[in-house]
Amino acid sequence: MHQSRLFRRSLSCAVLAALSLAGADAFAAKVSRLTPPSELFASGNAKGPVISRFMQGQRFDLQATVQPDAGLTITDFYFSVDGTTTSPASLDGNFQLTYPFANRLGRVDESASDATCVDATSGKTTGKSGCKLAAGLPGNTVVVSQRAYANYSAGVHTLKIIATQSDGSKISAEGNFEIVAPESGYTKAKNVIIFLGDGMGATHRTAARIMAKGYAQGKAKAPLTMDTFPYTSMVMTSSLNSIVTDSAPGMQNYVTGNKANNNEEGVFPDDTLDAFDNPRVEYLSEYLHNLQGKSLGVVTTADVFDATPASTAIHTSARGNGTGIVDQFLDDRAQTGLTVLMGGGRKWFLPNPSNSVSPQPVNGSQRRKANDYVLSDDIVNGWGVARGKLDPERDVIADFQSAGYAYAPNNAGLNAAFKNGVPNKLLGLFAYSNMNVAYDKIAGRRGDSTVVDAFGFPDQPLLEEMTDKALQVLSKNKDGFVAMIEGASIDKQAHLMDTDRWILDVIEFDRAIAVAKAFAAKNPDTLIIVTADHECSGAAILGAATASAAELQAKPNSGTGIVGVYEAAKFPKYKIAADGFPQSTLIDNKMLIGYGANADRYETWLPNLYPTLDTQQPFPPSQSPPSPSTRNKDIGYFVSGQVPGDQAVHTATDIPLSAYGASAAQFHGVIDNTDVFFKLASAAMAQ
Amino acid sequence: MNGVVGTIAKAIVCVCAVFSAPLHAAQAAGTGTQRVPNLLAVRKDLGPPPKGVADLKFHDIFKTPVGDKGLEASATLLALDGKRVRMVGYMVHQQPAPSGAFLLSPLPAEISDEDEPLADDLPPSVVSVELADAANRSVPLLPGLIKITGVLHVGAKADAASGRVSSVRIALDAPVSKALLGAAPAAPKPASKPAATAAR
C-alpha cells in the first residue's frame, strides 16, 4: 500500500507496552483501504490501465479505513485531490448542492469501551451483530468518508487521505482515479436501451437460433433479431474481486463504469457492517437523470429485487436485502428518474407489521427490518437521497400508487392500465418472486396452465409485452430514457441445467428485442445494446440426438449412447407455432446441450415437466424437483459434476454484445464491461 | 398440456408421473427412514386420515390465483381452524436446531437463523408445528416426507427466539409429539442445499 507517515512521534510507555504485547505490525498506524480502489494504493503502480474511472461530474464517494497507532484515535481527517483539499462538487451543469460541505463528511468507528464490539484480549473488532466495523480490525480503526465527490477535469488525479491522530501526528496514503470526458465521434442517443440476457453466452444465443430459426445446408434460415444488430463486441466480465462475477457487478459494472465486488450493487467495498453505507458510485440512470432529465425503466422476468434490476439504481453491498432494495427504488426515484418498474417480487411490497405487533396478515410479505435500510447523515446530505426507515409494515404498492404509478398485478391489469391512455408511471408485479419462465407461460397460454396455476399466477405477461408497455411509458419523456430489460431466467434455468427452459427464455428475450428494434426504427435517436452480465453453466451445443422422441422417452437413461456428434447431428428441425415458440422441444433428433460448469445431475435429454425448485421462488408447485442432483434420479443418466453444490455456475468466458441504432458503431473489439458505461454516456451526451 | 410443451408434456407425462412418485418415495425411504417413527412415516399408501381428522394440503392454504395485494387464507384453511388436520411435508432443516417446534415445508428446505437474514427462501405456506409440552426440547431432524396430525390454528404468532412469524400453526397431537421426541437425532440433511451455489 502506498502510504507515508507525515509526522512521527515518541510513543508513550503505555503504548509501547501494548505494542509489545500485541505485536507491532498489528497495531502500526496505517491506511488499510482507500476508495476509489487503485493500483497506486494497492501496489504502488501509478500507471494504468487498472484504475477507477468516472465521467466528468459523475459523483462518487471518497473513503478510507484508517488504523491509528495503538492507544490513539483519529481526531480529524480530510481528503485532497492533486494536492488541493477537496471541495464540494462544482456548481457547473445541473449539480446543485444544498447542504454545507461539512455535513457530507462521515466517520464510523467502535466505542473502545464496548466489550461486545472490541475484544478485550486481542484488541480487535469482533464484527458481531449490532457492531459497526467488520471483524479483525484494530479496535481504534475508523472509516472516514466524503460523500458525493465529483470532478470535472479530465485526466488522472492523485487522491490523498490525511488523518490526524489524537497526539497530533498524521498518517496518510495515496491513490488515484481518472476522470473521462465524453468521447468524440458519437451520434446522440436520446434513448438508451440495455437488453441484459442474464447468463447468456454465445452458446445460449446459438441454441435459440437453431431452435427458433432452423438451419439448412450449414446456414441459418434466418437470424435472431439480436443477430441483425450490425455491431458486435466481445466483453470481459470479471468483477472487482474475482475473475468470475455474479449478476450484481455483472450488471452494475455496465452502468457505473467501475468494478464492484461480487454481491455488491452501485458501491465499492468497505470495512463497515452496514450494507447500505458503502461508498457509492453514481449510476448511469442517476447521472443522466440529473444531467439531462432522463427517465429510468427497469423491466425483468426476475423478482425486481434481484441483482440485475437492482444494479441499475440501488446502492448496497448485500444483493439479498430485498426490503431495503424495493424501498430504495421508490424513495430515490427523484435521483434515478424511475418511471417504470416491472417484474416479479410482490412479496417485498406487501406490508408486514410482524416486527412490531401481531397479528401479521397472512399475505406472504417477506419484508423484514433486518434487510431494510436507514442512511447516515453524510449519505443523505451528500447525495440528497431519502434517509430510509426500518418499516416492514410499509405498504409499498400503495406508496407507489400514491406517487403516481399505475399498478398492474397481471397481464390483464397491464393492458387495463393503458385503456385510458398511456400512464405516466408504471409498476408491474406479476409474481410473488421470480416470474414463471417462457416455457411454462407459453404452456399456460396454449391451454395447460398446470405450472402457472401452481405458482398462483396464471396471467403473467411475456417479456415482449412488458417491453412494449415500458417503451410506451418511457417515450413520453421528451428528454429520453435509460431502460434495462432483462431476460433473467436464461441464467436461472442454465444454473439448473434445464435446457428446454433456458432456450425458450432466450427466444422470449429475442422477441422482446424485436419490439425495441421496431421502436428504434421509428425513433432513430435510440441506442440498443444486447449483452449479458456473464456466461452461465459453460453451456455447449454437443450435437443432436440420434434417437427419435419416442425412443428417448422409452429409454431416458440413454446417456451418451444417443449423442450424435459432428455430421451425425445433422440439422434439428423444430416447428414454430404462431406464438413464435416451438410447438414442442421434444422432437426426433433434438439438439443436445452439455454443461462445462456443471454440478451433478441426471440427464434424460427430455424436457422436465415441472420447473426445478428455484431457491428464490418461494411459491413452487410441490411436484418441482429440489435440484438437478435429484431430478430424474431414478430414470436418468448420471453426469458427474465438476463444481460443488447443486447447480451449474457462472463462468469467466467473454460474452458477445450486439449494438443497434445511434452510436452503435462505437461497439467493436474486445472491451471491458466498464467500457460500456463510457460509451453509453458518451452517446447520451453527444451533441 | 398443449403446445410446446404441450405435446411434450403429454407425451412424457406418464414418465414423469412414474418418476415423480419414486422421487418422493426415494426421499422418504432414503437414508434414515428407519429413524422416522411409525406415527410420522409416510408409506406408499397414505390411506384415509384418522377419524375426526381432515387432510390439509399445502396448496390449499392460500387462495389461488394470488390476490393483487398478496396472499389470502383459503376458505378451506379457515374452515379447518381449530380442528384436527393431517399434513404431509418436509421438516425444514433449521440451524440452530429448533426447540419445541419445527417448520413443515412442501419442499425440502434448509435455513440458518444465524446467518444474515437475507432473502427468505421458505415457501409462505410453511407451517409451524408445535410439540406438546416440549418447549425446551430439541427437535430431531427427520429426513424425507413425514406426516403429522394435530390441531390447526390460523393467526399470527411470533417465535420469540427467531422472530419468525407463522400464520398457520399446528399443535401436534401428544402421541405424535412423543414419538418425534423419541426419534434418533442427527438424521442426514435433506437433499436441498440452496446456499452453496444458488443462482446468482
Short mmCIF file of C-alpha atoms in Angstrom, two decimals, chain B residues 35-43 46 50 84 86-87 142 145-149 172-180:
data_model
loop_
_atom_site.label_atom_id
_atom_site.label_comp_id
_atom_site.label_asym_id
_atom_site.label_seq_id
_atom_site.Cartn_x
_atom_site.Cartn_y
_atom_site.Cartn_z
CA ARG B 35 -35.24 -43.40 12.15
CA VAL B 36 -38.64 -41.97 11.33
CA PRO B 37 -41.14 -43.14 13.92
CA ASN B 38 -44.07 -45.04 12.54
CA LEU B 39 -46.54 -42.38 13.55
CA LEU B 40 -44.78 -39.88 11.27
CA ALA B 41 -43.55 -42.16 8.49
CA VAL B 42 -45.00 -41.85 5.01
CA ARG B 43 -45.67 -45.21 3.46
CA LEU B 46 -51.06 -42.87 2.98
CA PRO B 50 -57.94 -40.99 11.21
CA ARG B 84 -57.56 -31.67 13.76
CA ARG B 86 -53.18 -34.21 8.81
CA MET B 87 -50.39 -32.77 6.68
CA LEU B 142 -36.29 -36.28 10.21
CA LEU B 145 -41.56 -36.78 3.75
CA ILE B 146 -43.30 -37.06 7.08
CA LYS B 147 -46.93 -36.94 8.10
CA ILE B 148 -48.24 -35.17 11.15
CA THR B 149 -51.59 -34.77 12.84
CA LEU B 172 -49.04 -31.63 17.31
CA ASP B 173 -51.06 -34.50 18.78
CA ALA B 174 -49.44 -35.65 22.01
CA PRO B 175 -48.65 -39.21 20.84
CA VAL B 176 -47.05 -37.87 17.66
CA SER B 177 -45.08 -35.36 19.65
CA LYS B 178 -43.85 -38.05 21.98
CA ALA B 179 -42.88 -40.29 19.10
CA LEU B 180 -40.99 -37.49 17.41
#
